[in-house]
CSV table of C-alpha atoms in Angstrom, one decimal:
chain,number,residue,atom,x,y,z
B,30,MET,CA,99.4,126.6,104.7
B,31,ASN,CA,103.1,127.4,105.1
B,32,VAL,CA,105.4,125.4,107.3
B,33,PRO,CA,106.3,127.4,110.4
B,34,SER,CA,109.8,128.7,110.5
B,35,SER,CA,110.2,126.9,113.8
B,36,TYR,CA,109.2,123.5,112.4
B,37,LEU,CA,112.6,122.1,111.3
B,38,PRO,CA,114.4,123.4,114.4
B,39,ARG,CA,111.9,121.6,116.5
B,40,VAL,CA,112.3,118.4,114.5
B,41,TRP,CA,116.0,118.7,115.1
B,42,ALA,CA,115.8,119.5,118.8
B,43,GLY,CA,113.1,116.8,119.4
B,44,SER,CA,115.1,114.2,117.6
B,45,GLN,CA,118.5,115.0,119.2
B,46,PHE,CA,117.6,116.0,122.7
B,47,SER,CA,114.0,115.4,123.9
B,48,ALA,CA,110.9,114.1,122.3
B,49,ASN,CA,109.0,116.8,124.2
B,50,LEU,CA,110.5,119.3,121.8
B,51,LEU,CA,109.1,117.6,118.6
B,52,PRO,CA,106.4,119.5,116.7
B,53,SER,CA,102.9,118.8,118.0
B,54,ARG,CA,101.5,119.0,114.4
B,55,ILE,CA,103.0,117.1,111.5
B,56,ARG,CA,103.8,119.3,108.5
B,57,PRO,CA,105.6,117.2,105.9
B,58,LEU,CA,107.7,119.1,103.4
B,59,ALA,CA,107.2,116.5,100.6
B,60,ALA,CA,104.6,114.0,99.4
B,61,HIS,CA,105.4,110.8,97.5
B,62,VAL,CA,102.4,109.4,95.6
B,63,LYS,CA,102.2,106.0,93.9
B,64,LEU,CA,99.3,106.1,91.5
B,65,THR,CA,100.4,102.6,90.4
B,66,GLU,CA,102.7,100.0,91.7
B,67,ASN,CA,102.9,98.2,88.3
B,68,CYS,CA,106.1,98.4,86.3
B,69,GLN,CA,107.2,97.1,82.9
B,70,ALA,CA,110.9,96.8,83.8
B,71,ARG,CA,112.3,93.6,85.3
B,72,CYS,CA,114.9,94.8,87.7
B,73,ILE,CA,116.9,92.3,89.8
B,74,SER,CA,116.9,95.0,92.4
B,75,CYS,CA,113.1,95.1,92.8
B,76,ASP,CA,110.0,92.9,93.1
B,77,TYR,CA,107.3,95.2,91.7
B,78,TRP,CA,107.3,93.7,88.3
B,79,LYS,CA,106.6,90.2,89.7
B,80,SER,CA,103.1,91.1,90.7
B,81,ARG,CA,100.0,92.6,89.0
B,82,TRP,CA,98.8,95.4,91.2
B,83,LYS,CA,95.3,96.9,91.3
B,84,ASP,CA,95.3,100.7,91.3
B,85,GLY,CA,92.9,101.8,94.0
B,86,ILE,CA,93.2,105.5,93.4
B,87,ASP,CA,91.0,106.4,90.4
B,88,THR,CA,91.2,109.6,88.3
B,89,LYS,CA,88.9,111.7,90.5
B,90,ARG,CA,90.6,110.7,93.7
B,91,GLY,CA,94.0,111.3,92.2
B,92,VAL,CA,93.0,114.8,91.3
B,93,ASP,CA,91.5,115.4,94.7
B,94,LEU,CA,94.6,114.0,96.4
B,95,VAL,CA,97.0,116.3,94.5
B,96,ASN,CA,94.8,119.2,95.5
B,97,GLU,CA,94.8,118.1,99.1
B,98,ILE,CA,98.5,117.8,99.1
B,99,GLY,CA,98.9,121.4,97.8
B,100,ASP,CA,96.2,122.8,100.1
B,101,PHE,CA,98.0,121.4,103.1
B,102,GLY,CA,101.1,123.5,102.1
B,103,ILE,CA,103.3,120.6,100.9
B,104,ALA,CA,105.5,122.2,98.3
B,105,SER,CA,107.2,119.2,96.8
B,106,LEU,CA,105.2,116.5,95.1
B,107,ARG,CA,106.8,113.3,93.7
B,108,PHE,CA,105.1,110.7,91.6
B,109,THR,CA,106.8,107.3,92.0
B,110,GLY,CA,105.8,103.7,91.6
B,111,GLY,CA,106.0,101.2,90.1
B,112,GLU,CA,106.2,103.2,87.0
B,113,PRO,CA,104.0,106.3,87.1
B,114,LEU,CA,104.0,106.9,83.3
B,115,ILE,CA,102.1,103.6,82.7
B,116,ARG,CA,99.0,105.2,84.3
B,117,LYS,CA,96.9,106.1,81.3
B,118,ASP,CA,95.3,109.0,83.2
B,119,PHE,CA,98.5,110.4,84.6
B,120,PHE,CA,98.6,113.5,82.5
B,121,GLU,CA,94.9,114.0,82.9
B,122,ILE,CA,95.3,114.0,86.7
B,123,LEU,CA,98.1,116.6,86.4
B,124,LYS,CA,96.0,118.7,84.0
B,125,LYS,CA,92.9,118.7,86.2
B,126,SER,CA,94.8,119.3,89.5
B,127,ARG,CA,95.8,122.7,91.0
B,128,THR,CA,99.5,122.4,90.6
B,129,SER,CA,100.7,126.0,90.5
B,130,GLY,CA,101.4,126.1,94.3
B,131,PHE,CA,104.1,123.3,94.1
B,132,ARG,CA,107.7,124.4,94.1
B,133,ARG,CA,108.6,121.0,92.6
B,134,ILE,CA,106.7,118.3,90.8
B,135,ILE,CA,109.0,115.3,90.3
B,136,VAL,CA,108.5,112.1,88.3
B,137,GLN,CA,110.6,109.1,89.3
B,138,THR,CA,110.7,106.9,86.3
B,139,ASN,CA,112.6,104.0,84.7
B,140,GLY,CA,112.8,106.1,81.6
B,141,LEU,CA,111.4,103.5,79.2
B,142,LEU,CA,108.4,105.7,78.3
B,143,LEU,CA,110.1,109.1,78.4
B,144,LYS,CA,110.6,109.4,74.6
B,145,LYS,CA,107.0,108.3,74.0
B,146,PHE,CA,105.5,110.8,76.4
B,147,SER,CA,108.2,113.6,76.0
B,148,ALA,CA,105.7,116.0,74.4
B,149,GLU,CA,103.2,115.5,77.3
B,150,ILE,CA,105.9,115.9,79.9
B,151,ASN,CA,107.3,119.0,78.2
B,152,ALA,CA,103.8,120.6,78.2
B,153,SER,CA,103.0,119.6,81.8
B,154,PRO,CA,103.8,121.3,85.2
B,155,ILE,CA,106.4,118.6,85.9
B,156,THR,CA,109.6,120.4,87.0
B,157,ASN,CA,112.0,117.4,87.6
B,158,VAL,CA,112.4,114.0,85.9
B,159,ASN,CA,114.5,111.5,87.9
B,160,VAL,CA,115.5,108.5,85.9
B,161,SER,CA,116.6,105.2,87.5
B,162,ILE,CA,120.0,104.4,85.8
B,163,ASP,CA,122.5,102.3,87.7
B,164,GLY,CA,125.5,101.8,85.3
B,165,MET,CA,126.7,101.9,81.8
B,166,ARG,CA,124.8,100.2,78.9
B,167,GLU,CA,125.3,96.5,79.4
B,168,THR,CA,125.5,96.6,83.2
B,169,ASN,CA,122.5,98.8,83.6
B,170,ASP,CA,120.4,96.7,81.2
B,171,ARG,CA,121.4,93.6,83.2
B,172,ILE,CA,120.4,95.2,86.5
B,173,ARG,CA,117.1,96.6,85.1
B,174,GLY,CA,116.2,93.4,83.2
B,175,ILE,CA,115.4,95.1,79.8
B,176,ARG,CA,117.7,95.0,76.8
B,177,GLY,CA,118.0,98.5,75.3
B,178,TYR,CA,116.9,100.2,78.6
B,179,PHE,CA,119.9,102.4,78.8
B,180,ASP,CA,119.7,103.7,75.3
B,181,LEU,CA,115.9,104.2,75.4
B,182,ALA,CA,116.2,106.2,78.7
B,183,LEU,CA,118.9,108.4,77.3
B,184,GLU,CA,116.8,109.1,74.1
B,185,GLY,CA,113.9,110.1,76.3
B,186,ILE,CA,116.1,112.4,78.4
B,187,ARG,CA,117.3,114.1,75.2
B,188,ALA,CA,113.7,114.8,74.1
B,189,LEU,CA,112.9,116.7,77.3
B,190,ARG,CA,112.8,120.5,77.4
B,191,ASN,CA,113.1,122.8,80.3
B,192,LYS,CA,113.0,120.0,82.9
B,193,ARG,CA,115.6,119.3,85.5
B,194,VAL,CA,116.9,115.8,85.0
B,195,ALA,CA,118.7,113.5,87.5
B,196,PHE,CA,120.1,110.0,87.3
B,197,SER,CA,118.9,108.1,90.4
B,198,VAL,CA,121.6,105.6,91.0
B,199,THR,CA,121.2,102.7,93.4
B,200,LEU,CA,124.7,102.1,94.8
B,201,ASN,CA,125.6,98.4,94.3
B,202,GLY,CA,128.4,96.1,93.6
B,203,ILE,CA,127.7,95.3,90.0
B,204,SER,CA,128.0,98.8,88.6
B,205,ALA,CA,130.3,100.3,91.3
B,206,ARG,CA,133.3,100.6,89.1
B,207,GLU,CA,131.3,102.3,86.3
B,208,LEU,CA,130.0,105.2,88.4
B,209,GLY,CA,132.7,107.6,87.3
B,210,GLU,CA,131.9,106.9,83.7
B,211,LEU,CA,128.2,107.2,84.3
B,212,ALA,CA,128.8,110.6,85.9
B,213,GLN,CA,130.4,111.8,82.7
B,214,VAL,CA,127.3,110.6,80.7
B,215,ALA,CA,125.1,112.6,83.1
B,216,GLU,CA,127.2,115.7,82.8
B,217,GLU,CA,127.0,115.5,78.9
B,218,LEU,CA,123.2,115.4,79.2
B,219,GLY,CA,123.1,118.2,81.7
B,220,ALA,CA,121.7,115.8,84.3
B,221,ASP,CA,122.3,115.8,88.1
B,222,LEU,CA,123.2,112.6,90.1
B,223,GLU,CA,121.5,111.3,93.2
B,224,PHE,CA,121.8,108.0,94.9
B,225,ASN,CA,119.7,105.4,96.7
B,226,VAL,CA,121.0,102.8,99.1
B,227,LEU,CA,120.2,99.1,99.1
B,228,SER,CA,118.0,98.0,101.9
B,229,ARG,CA,117.0,94.5,103.1
B,230,ASN,CA,113.8,95.6,104.9
B,231,LEU,CA,111.5,96.9,102.1
B,232,PHE,CA,108.5,95.0,101.0
B,233,PHE,CA,109.3,95.5,97.3
B,234,LEU,CA,112.7,93.9,97.8
B,235,GLN,CA,111.6,90.7,99.6
B,236,ASN,CA,112.6,88.4,96.7
B,237,ALA,CA,115.2,90.6,95.1
B,238,ASP,CA,118.7,89.3,94.8
B,239,ILE,CA,120.3,91.6,97.3
B,240,ALA,CA,123.3,89.3,97.8
B,241,LEU,CA,124.1,89.6,94.1
B,242,LEU,CA,123.9,93.4,94.3
B,243,TRP,CA,125.8,93.8,97.6
B,244,PRO,CA,129.3,95.2,97.0
B,245,ASP,CA,132.5,93.5,98.1
B,246,ARG,CA,135.2,95.5,99.8
B,247,ALA,CA,136.8,96.7,96.6
B,248,ASN,CA,133.5,97.9,95.2
B,249,VAL,CA,132.7,99.6,98.5
B,250,ASP,CA,135.9,101.6,98.0
B,251,ALA,CA,134.7,102.5,94.4
B,252,ILE,CA,131.4,103.6,95.8
B,253,GLU,CA,133.1,105.7,98.5
B,254,THR,CA,135.3,107.4,95.8
B,255,PHE,CA,132.2,108.2,93.7
B,256,VAL,CA,130.2,109.6,96.6
B,257,ARG,CA,133.2,111.6,98.0
B,258,ASP,CA,134.9,112.9,94.8
B,259,ILE,CA,132.1,113.2,92.3
B,260,LEU,CA,129.0,113.8,94.4
B,261,LYS,CA,130.9,115.8,97.0
B,262,ARG,CA,128.8,114.4,99.8
B,263,PRO,CA,129.7,115.3,103.4
B,264,ALA,CA,132.1,113.1,105.4
B,265,TYR,CA,129.5,111.8,107.7
B,266,GLU,CA,127.5,110.4,104.8
B,267,ILE,CA,130.6,108.7,103.4
B,268,ASP,CA,131.4,107.2,106.7
B,269,TYR,CA,127.9,105.8,107.1
B,270,LEU,CA,127.9,104.3,103.6
B,271,ARG,CA,131.3,102.7,104.1
B,272,LYS,CA,130.3,101.0,107.4
B,273,TYR,CA,126.8,100.1,106.1
B,274,TYR,CA,128.1,98.3,102.9
B,275,ARG,CA,130.9,96.7,104.9
B,276,ASN,CA,128.3,95.4,107.4
B,277,GLU,CA,130.2,97.1,110.2
B,278,PRO,CA,128.5,98.2,113.4
B,279,LEU,CA,126.6,101.4,112.9
B,280,GLU,CA,125.1,104.0,115.2
B,281,GLU,CA,121.9,104.7,113.4
B,282,PRO,CA,120.6,108.3,113.6
B,283,PRO,CA,117.1,109.1,114.9
B,284,CYS,CA,114.8,108.8,111.9
B,285,VAL,CA,113.1,112.1,111.2
B,286,LEU,CA,111.4,111.0,107.9
B,287,GLY,CA,107.9,110.9,109.5
B,288,TYR,CA,108.1,114.7,110.0
B,289,LEU,CA,109.5,115.4,106.5
B,290,GLN,CA,107.8,113.1,104.0
B,291,VAL,CA,104.4,111.4,103.6
B,292,PHE,CA,104.0,108.4,101.3
B,293,VAL,CA,100.7,107.4,99.7
B,294,LEU,CA,100.5,104.0,98.1
B,295,SER,CA,98.3,103.0,95.1
B,296,ASN,CA,95.8,101.3,97.3
B,297,GLY,CA,95.3,104.6,99.3
B,298,ASP,CA,97.4,103.6,102.3
B,299,VAL,CA,99.3,106.4,104.0
B,300,LEU,CA,102.8,105.8,105.4
B,301,THR,CA,104.8,108.0,107.7
B,302,GLY,CA,107.6,108.2,105.1
B,303,CYS,CA,108.5,104.6,106.0
B,304,TYR,CA,107.9,101.5,104.0
B,305,PRO,CA,108.6,98.8,106.7
B,306,LEU,CA,106.0,100.2,109.1
B,307,PRO,CA,102.3,99.7,108.8
B,308,PRO,CA,100.0,102.4,107.2
B,309,VAL,CA,98.4,104.9,109.6
B,310,GLY,CA,95.4,105.7,107.4
B,311,ASN,CA,94.0,105.5,103.9
B,312,VAL,CA,93.0,108.3,101.5
B,313,LEU,CA,90.1,106.2,100.1
B,314,LYS,CA,88.5,106.5,103.5
B,315,ASN,CA,89.7,109.9,104.8
B,316,THR,CA,91.2,113.1,103.5
B,317,LEU,CA,94.9,113.4,103.6
B,318,ARG,CA,94.6,116.2,106.1
B,319,GLU,CA,92.6,113.9,108.5
B,320,VAL,CA,95.3,111.3,108.3
B,321,LEU,CA,98.2,113.8,108.7
B,322,GLU,CA,96.5,115.3,111.8
B,323,SER,CA,95.6,112.0,113.3
B,324,GLU,CA,97.0,110.6,116.5
B,325,ALA,CA,98.2,107.5,114.7
B,326,TYR,CA,100.4,109.5,112.3
B,327,SER,CA,101.9,111.6,115.1
B,328,ARG,CA,102.5,108.6,117.3
B,329,GLN,CA,104.3,106.6,114.6
B,330,ALA,CA,106.4,109.6,113.5
B,331,ALA,CA,107.6,109.9,117.1
B,332,ALA,CA,108.2,106.2,117.3
B,333,MET,CA,110.4,106.4,114.2
B,334,VAL,CA,112.6,109.0,116.0
B,335,ARG,CA,113.1,106.4,118.7
B,336,ARG,CA,114.0,103.9,116.0
B,337,GLU,CA,111.1,101.6,117.0
B,338,CYS,CA,111.1,100.1,113.5
B,339,PRO,CA,112.8,97.3,111.5
B,340,GLY,CA,115.2,99.9,110.0
B,341,CYS,CA,115.9,100.9,106.4
B,342,THR,CA,117.9,103.3,104.4
B,343,CYS,CA,115.0,105.5,103.2
B,344,GLY,CA,115.8,109.2,103.7
B,345,ILE,CA,119.0,108.3,105.6
B,346,GLU,CA,120.6,111.5,104.3
B,347,SER,CA,118.0,113.6,106.0
B,348,SER,CA,118.4,111.8,109.4
B,349,LEU,CA,122.2,112.1,109.1
B,350,ALA,CA,121.9,115.8,108.3
B,351,MET,CA,119.8,116.3,111.4
B,352,LYS,CA,122.3,114.4,113.6
B,353,ASN,CA,125.2,116.4,112.1
B,354,ALA,CA,123.3,119.7,112.0
B,355,PHE,CA,126.2,121.9,112.8
B,356,SER,CA,128.2,120.6,109.9
B,357,SER,CA,125.4,120.4,107.3
B,358,ALA,CA,122.8,122.6,105.7
B,359,PHE,CA,119.9,120.7,107.1
B,360,PHE,CA,117.7,123.7,107.4
B,361,HIS,CA,117.7,124.1,103.7
B,362,VAL,CA,114.3,122.6,102.7
B,363,GLY,CA,115.4,121.6,99.3
B,364,ARG,CA,118.1,119.3,100.7
B,365,LEU,CA,115.7,117.4,102.8
B,366,THR,CA,113.2,116.8,100.1
B,367,SER,CA,115.3,116.2,97.0
B,368,ARG,CA,115.9,112.4,97.3
B,369,SER,CA,113.4,109.7,96.4
B,370,GLY,CA,113.5,107.7,99.6
B,371,LYS,CA,113.1,104.7,97.4
B,372,ALA,CA,115.7,102.0,97.7
B,373,ALA,CA,115.8,100.8,94.1
C-alpha cells in the first residue's frame, strides 16, 4: 500500500489551517520498534538502564510485526530501544521477515556491540546504523556512563561495510563546545550527523539529571554555531533551539508526528509517535493495521495537532518543517523520517 500523493499536503493543510483537511486515514511514513527496552549503557541522559524490562514481543510476533509494517506500506523501519542489539533473536527476526520492501532499515544503537556483531550487520538488510555519540572520548564516556564507550563505538563503525552511518548527538551543555571536533571525527569515518533535543517530559528521562545536561547561555551559543554552520539547518530550527535551550517563550508548532510515525514498545503498546501520551492499542492483542485504522489512533493524532499533550521535542524538526513549509523541503519524505524521535 503506497502513501497517496495527497497525504502530506493534507497533513500540512490540516495542521496549519483546519482540522477538517487532515487525512481521514492514518498512513505513517515510518515505524519505530522497540524489541527491548533493556540497555547495557549507563547514560546520565536516560533511565532505561536503571530497570530490568520484560520483552513482551517474542520472535514470532517480532517477525509478524515487521511483515505487518511492510504490508501496510511503511517504507522506513527503525529498531531502537533500549539497545536493540542485545536481543538475542534480533538477526533471526530480520532474517525471517520480509524486508525487501523497506527503503530504509535503521538500527539506533549505543555502539557497544557494533564490533561484536559487525559481520551479522554487514550481512543483514540493515541500511543505516545510527550511533549515539554525544562528545569526544572523555566527555562522551562520562555522559554515557561506560569507560571506553567512545573507542569501542568507533571500532564498531570502522568494521561496518556498505552501511550508512550517522552520529546521533543529543545537544547538551556538557559536550556543546566539542561538537565541532566531533563533526571532524564523523567526517573522517564517513558518518553523517543528526541531533536530538533534550526533553523533560519523556518517561525514560524521569530520573535523568537533565539539570546537569542543560546548557548555559555560552553553551547554547556553541550549539547554535554547530547547528547553523556545520549541520546547515534552516534558520527556523536554529531560532527554535536557541529559545528552547534559553527557556524563552516559544510558539510551539502543531505536532504532526501522529501522522508521520508510529512507535511500538517492547510490551506491544502502540504510540502515535508520542512518548508522553498513552498507548492507543497493543500489537499483542491486535494487528498493527487494526490499531492504525482505529478511531483511538486517529483521535489522538488529531489531538496532537491541537497540542493537547504534555509537550516534548520528539520529531520537532518535522512539525517545524510543516509550519515553515514554504521555506523548507517538507514534502521530501526522507527528511520527515530521517530522525530518531528519541530524546537521548
